Tab-separated table of C-alpha atoms in Angstrom:
chain	number	residue	atom	x	y	z
A	719	MET	CA	0.008	-0.033	-0.019
A	720	SER	CA	2.875	2.402	0.587
A	721	ASP	CA	3.977	2.048	-3.020
A	722	ALA	CA	0.449	2.904	-4.144
A	723	ARG	CA	0.369	5.883	-1.718
A	724	GLU	CA	3.658	7.208	-3.079
A	725	GLU	CA	2.563	6.808	-6.762
A	726	LEU	CA	-0.753	8.421	-6.080
A	727	SER	CA	0.915	11.219	-4.209
A	728	ARG	CA	3.182	11.890	-7.112
A	729	ARG	CA	0.308	11.866	-9.481
A	730	ILE	CA	-1.849	14.330	-7.658
A	731	ALA	CA	1.010	16.713	-6.855
A	732	GLY	CA	2.062	16.691	-10.532
A	733	GLU	CA	-1.309	17.227	-11.829
A	734	ILE	CA	-1.936	20.210	-9.466
A	735	THR	CA	1.555	21.751	-10.166
A	736	LEU	CA	1.346	21.434	-13.955
A	737	SER	CA	-2.365	22.553	-14.192
A	738	ASP	CA	-3.311	25.854	-15.983
A	739	ASP	CA	-5.751	26.286	-13.005
A	740	PRO	CA	-4.048	24.701	-9.861
A	741	GLY	CA	-6.814	25.791	-7.623
A	742	ALA	CA	-9.424	24.007	-9.691
A	743	THR	CA	-7.356	20.875	-9.841
A	744	LEU	CA	-6.753	20.957	-6.064
A	745	ARG	CA	-10.582	21.279	-5.636
A	746	LYS	CA	-11.177	18.369	-7.926
A	747	TRP	CA	-8.919	16.028	-5.916
A	748	ARG	CA	-10.393	17.271	-2.596
A	749	THR	CA	-13.868	16.460	-3.695
A	750	ASP	CA	-12.782	13.257	-5.208
A	751	PHE	CA	-11.623	12.193	-1.783
A	752	ASP	CA	-14.891	13.478	-0.358
A	753	VAL	CA	-13.046	15.840	2.019
A	754	SER	CA	-14.598	19.220	2.978
A	755	GLN	CA	-12.580	22.426	2.922
A	756	THR	CA	-12.975	22.632	6.802
A	757	GLU	CA	-11.682	19.073	7.191
A	758	LEU	CA	-8.718	19.671	4.982
A	759	ALA	CA	-7.900	22.976	6.745
A	760	ASP	CA	-8.069	21.267	10.080
A	761	GLN	CA	-5.677	18.654	8.837
A	762	LEU	CA	-3.245	21.302	7.566
A	763	GLY	CA	-3.619	23.538	10.599
A	764	VAL	CA	-4.902	26.534	8.608
A	765	SER	CA	-8.232	28.291	8.367
A	766	SER	CA	-10.833	27.040	5.903
A	767	SER	CA	-10.665	30.467	4.085
A	768	VAL	CA	-7.007	29.628	3.165
A	769	VAL	CA	-8.159	26.460	1.345
A	770	SER	CA	-10.968	28.374	-0.268
A	771	ASP	CA	-8.684	31.157	-1.420
A	772	TYR	CA	-6.331	28.713	-3.051
A	773	GLU	CA	-9.143	26.836	-4.897
A	774	SER	CA	-10.831	30.042	-6.123
A	775	GLY	CA	-7.543	31.607	-7.291
A	776	ARG	CA	-7.825	34.544	-4.828
A	777	ARG	CA	-4.433	33.385	-3.454
A	778	GLU	CA	-1.340	33.092	-5.681
A	779	SER	CA	-0.956	29.574	-7.042
A	780	PRO	CA	0.259	27.195	-4.232
A	781	GLY	CA	3.980	26.422	-4.257
A	782	ILE	CA	5.545	22.979	-4.167
A	783	GLY	CA	5.568	22.972	-0.383
A	784	VAL	CA	1.847	23.777	-0.063
A	785	VAL	CA	0.942	21.190	-2.715
A	786	ARG	CA	3.049	18.494	-0.941
A	787	ARG	CA	1.409	19.198	2.450
A	788	THR	CA	-2.126	19.324	0.881
A	789	VAL	CA	-1.607	16.027	-0.853
A	790	GLU	CA	-0.228	14.368	2.156
A	791	GLY	CA	-3.179	15.825	4.149
A	792	LEU	CA	-5.680	14.239	1.774
A	793	LEU	CA	-4.010	10.836	1.961
A	794	ASP	CA	-3.681	10.982	5.730
A	795	ILE	CA	-7.516	11.699	5.952
A	796	ASP	CA	-8.225	8.819	3.512
A	797	GLU	CA	-6.077	6.425	5.636
A	798	ARG	CA	-7.831	7.528	8.844
A	799	ARG	CA	-11.114	6.671	7.248
A	800	GLY	CA	-9.858	3.159	6.118
A	801	GLY	CA	-7.988	3.928	2.955
A	802	GLY	CA	-10.780	3.437	0.485
A	803	ARG	CA	-9.294	5.764	-2.174
A	804	LEU	CA	-5.792	4.261	-1.675
A	805	ARG	CA	-7.097	0.683	-2.014
A	806	GLN	CA	-8.987	1.679	-5.209
A	807	HIS	CA	-5.766	3.072	-6.685
A	808	ALA	CA	-3.679	0.047	-5.599
A	809	ARG	CA	-6.127	-2.353	-7.292
A	810	VAL	CA	-5.716	-0.456	-10.607
A	811	LEU	CA	-2.015	-0.472	-10.255
A	812	SER	CA	-1.831	-4.158	-9.416
A	813	ALA	CA	-3.800	-4.897	-12.614
A	814	GLY	CA	-1.167	-3.072	-14.643
A	815	PHE	CA	-3.231	-0.061	-15.595
A	816	GLU	CA	-2.820	3.640	-15.208
A	817	SER	CA	-5.548	5.325	-13.239
A	818	ASP	CA	-6.563	7.596	-16.106
A	819	ILE	CA	-7.525	4.471	-18.042
A	820	VAL	CA	-9.244	2.425	-15.245
A	821	HIS	CA	-11.101	4.392	-12.477
A	822	ASP	CA	-11.806	1.273	-10.428
A	823	LEU	CA	-11.386	-2.506	-10.473
A	824	ARG	CA	-13.001	-4.555	-7.876
A	825	GLU	CA	-13.779	-8.199	-7.094
A	826	TYR	CA	-16.844	-8.938	-4.746
A	827	SER	CA	-16.696	-11.331	-1.827
A	828	THR	CA	-20.115	-12.728	-2.955
A	829	ALA	CA	-22.120	-12.426	-6.155
A	830	VAL	CA	-24.175	-9.233	-6.444
A	831	PRO	CA	-27.562	-9.076	-8.120
A	832	LEU	CA	-27.470	-7.125	-11.332
A	833	GLU	CA	-30.236	-4.900	-10.010
A	834	ASP	CA	-28.192	-3.878	-7.090
A	835	PHE	CA	-25.324	-2.941	-9.394
A	836	TYR	CA	-27.702	-0.983	-11.634
A	837	GLU	CA	-28.977	0.942	-8.564
A	838	ALA	CA	-25.506	1.984	-7.606
A	839	MET	CA	-24.906	3.129	-11.101
A	840	GLY	CA	-28.245	4.873	-11.571
A	841	ALA	CA	-28.472	2.757	-14.685
A	842	THR	CA	-31.469	2.003	-16.986
A	843	GLU	CA	-31.428	-1.460	-18.581
A	844	VAL	CA	-31.738	-1.690	-22.313
A	845	VAL	CA	-31.176	-5.446	-22.892
A	846	ARG	CA	-31.290	-8.349	-20.253
A	847	GLY	CA	-28.642	-10.844	-20.939
A	848	ASP	CA	-28.017	-14.438	-19.870
A	849	HIS	CA	-26.856	-13.625	-16.297
A	850	ASP	CA	-28.526	-11.829	-13.376
A	851	HIS	CA	-25.439	-11.475	-11.035
A	852	VAL	CA	-21.926	-10.022	-11.332
A	853	ASN	CA	-18.884	-10.977	-9.287
A	854	GLY	CA	-16.925	-7.686	-9.816
A	855	HIS	CA	-16.768	-4.514	-11.870
A	856	THR	CA	-14.259	-2.495	-13.827
A	857	VAL	CA	-14.869	1.239	-14.574
A	858	ILE	CA	-12.998	2.275	-17.702
A	859	ASP	CA	-12.427	5.535	-19.625
A	860	SER	CA	-13.585	4.353	-23.018
A	861	ILE	CA	-11.541	6.755	-24.978
A	862	GLN	CA	-8.333	6.026	-23.181
A	863	ALA	CA	-8.937	2.314	-23.262
A	864	ILE	CA	-9.744	2.039	-27.010
A	865	THR	CA	-6.907	4.337	-28.137
A	866	ARG	CA	-4.133	2.988	-25.712
A	867	LEU	CA	-4.798	-0.676	-24.945
A	868	SER	CA	-3.930	-3.704	-26.987
A	869	SER	CA	-6.396	-6.645	-27.268
A	870	GLU	CA	-4.322	-8.555	-24.703
A	871	GLU	CA	-4.326	-5.431	-22.314
A	872	PHE	CA	-8.084	-5.032	-22.946
A	873	TYR	CA	-8.673	-8.555	-21.851
A	874	ARG	CA	-6.997	-7.699	-18.495
A	875	LEU	CA	-9.971	-5.329	-17.807
A	876	TYR	CA	-11.840	-8.439	-16.578
A	877	GLY	CA	-9.636	-8.730	-13.551
A	878	GLN	CA	-10.001	-12.119	-11.860
A	879	SER	CA	-13.368	-13.020	-13.380
A	880	THR	CA	-15.281	-12.382	-16.699
A	881	ASN	CA	-18.492	-12.736	-14.655
A	882	ARG	CA	-18.442	-9.005	-14.073
A	883	ALA	CA	-19.818	-5.626	-15.193
A	884	LEU	CA	-17.742	-3.288	-17.421
A	885	VAL	CA	-18.588	0.360	-17.169
A	886	PHE	CA	-17.396	2.530	-19.971
A	887	THR	CA	-17.299	6.210	-19.223
A	888	ARG	CA	-17.205	9.157	-21.714
A	889	VAL	CA	-19.461	7.430	-24.103
A	890	THR	CA	-21.336	9.286	-26.939
A	891	ARG	CA	-23.079	6.505	-28.686
A	892	GLY	CA	-21.541	3.259	-27.511
A	893	GLU	CA	-20.353	1.974	-30.772
A	894	SER	CA	-16.621	1.807	-30.073
A	895	PRO	CA	-16.712	-0.178	-26.808
A	896	LEU	CA	-19.268	-2.600	-27.963
A	897	VAL	CA	-17.288	-3.341	-31.189
A	898	ALA	CA	-14.110	-3.682	-29.155
A	899	LEU	CA	-15.722	-6.236	-26.813
A	900	ARG	CA	-16.447	-8.361	-29.891
A	901	VAL	CA	-12.677	-8.897	-30.369
A	902	VAL	CA	-12.318	-10.120	-26.780
A	903	SER	CA	-13.717	-13.496	-25.727
A	904	PRO	CA	-15.512	-14.362	-23.457
A	905	THR	CA	-17.768	-11.529	-22.840
A	906	PRO	CA	-18.707	-9.778	-19.624
A	907	ASN	CA	-22.096	-10.429	-17.858
A	908	ALA	CA	-23.014	-6.730	-18.182
A	909	VAL	CA	-21.976	-3.614	-19.914
A	910	VAL	CA	-22.960	-0.105	-18.681
A	911	LEU	CA	-22.337	2.831	-21.065
A	912	HIS	CA	-21.886	5.930	-18.914
A	913	GLY	CA	-22.571	9.467	-20.089
A	914	ILE	CA	-25.374	8.609	-22.512
A	915	GLU	CA	-29.196	8.392	-22.529
A	916	ASP	CA	-30.728	5.241	-23.974
A	917	GLY	CA	-32.355	7.380	-26.705
A	918	ASP	CA	-28.775	8.375	-28.015
A	919	LEU	CA	-27.527	4.814	-28.128
A	920	TRP	CA	-25.998	3.438	-31.239
A	921	ASP	CA	-28.714	1.782	-33.401
A	922	HIS	CA	-27.054	-1.659	-33.288
A	923	ALA	CA	-26.055	-1.639	-29.675
A	924	ALA	CA	-28.945	-3.734	-28.475
A	925	ASP	CA	-28.659	-6.281	-31.255
A	926	LEU	CA	-24.889	-6.907	-30.457
A	927	ALA	CA	-25.705	-7.250	-26.766
A	928	ARG	CA	-28.426	-9.844	-27.628
A	929	VAL	CA	-26.178	-11.774	-29.854
A	930	ASP	CA	-23.527	-12.043	-27.106
A	931	GLY	CA	-25.970	-12.528	-24.288
A	932	VAL	CA	-24.739	-9.440	-22.447
A	933	SER	CA	-26.873	-7.216	-20.258
A	934	LEU	CA	-26.672	-3.664	-21.584
A	935	ALA	CA	-27.596	-0.447	-19.656
A	936	THR	CA	-26.972	3.248	-19.839
A	937	SER	CA	-26.252	5.741	-17.009
A	938	ASN	CA	-25.926	9.500	-16.771
A	939	ARG	CA	-25.447	9.745	-13.044
A	940	ASP	CA	-22.464	11.698	-11.677
A	941	LEU	CA	-19.387	9.328	-11.951
A	942	ASP	CA	-17.981	10.292	-8.568
A	943	ASP	CA	-21.363	9.408	-6.937
A	944	CYS	CA	-21.396	6.029	-8.866
A	945	LEU	CA	-17.927	5.209	-7.641
A	946	ALA	CA	-18.775	6.050	-4.107
A	947	ASP	CA	-21.817	3.725	-4.191
A	948	LEU	CA	-19.894	1.073	-5.936
A	949	GLN	CA	-17.561	0.826	-3.037
A	950	ALA	CA	-20.585	-0.503	-0.872
A	951	LEU	CA	-21.192	-3.497	-3.079
């Protein structure tokens, strides 16, 4: 876990430091960790107005020292809460992916009913496939995965079991991820296309899902909220 913390710390610090809007990037990571301005300020020993001023740009962009303390503060808070964000990052690293490609990769201790998974995702089912349970999930940036992963690397998205749900984010019609899945065998139990309404779905999406026996659903729910609820499965 210490290696995952060091890698995640470097990634967050680098992203904030190199950002055109460091304050906005700092705010993104703070909210991703579900930490309030007050809680972060208490951790750093400053007033909440200091955190607010950095995030809004009212203060000069934070220097390396401030960024380092802020990142360490977020990670310390996460570890105090049980290390959920760190474990999520460690799972992605152990599967051999960068976290801008895979947002989360998880195996469940027991099979989860598909309806419970859909509820966590705020998903609307389009096609019911051959299976009504999933044993895990992988949440994938569809654009990064399709442009950067080989077919062998794509297969590793299944983690320990293909009896899982694959969630593809940043989807506009769903054509690319569904066609890509046809190259990989076997198929997952379910696919959720995130960022799209079912009315905007590619015309042949439902037909492909039926041929492969895959449950297909769409979701437009906020991704961070989805990831938070998926942790409870």
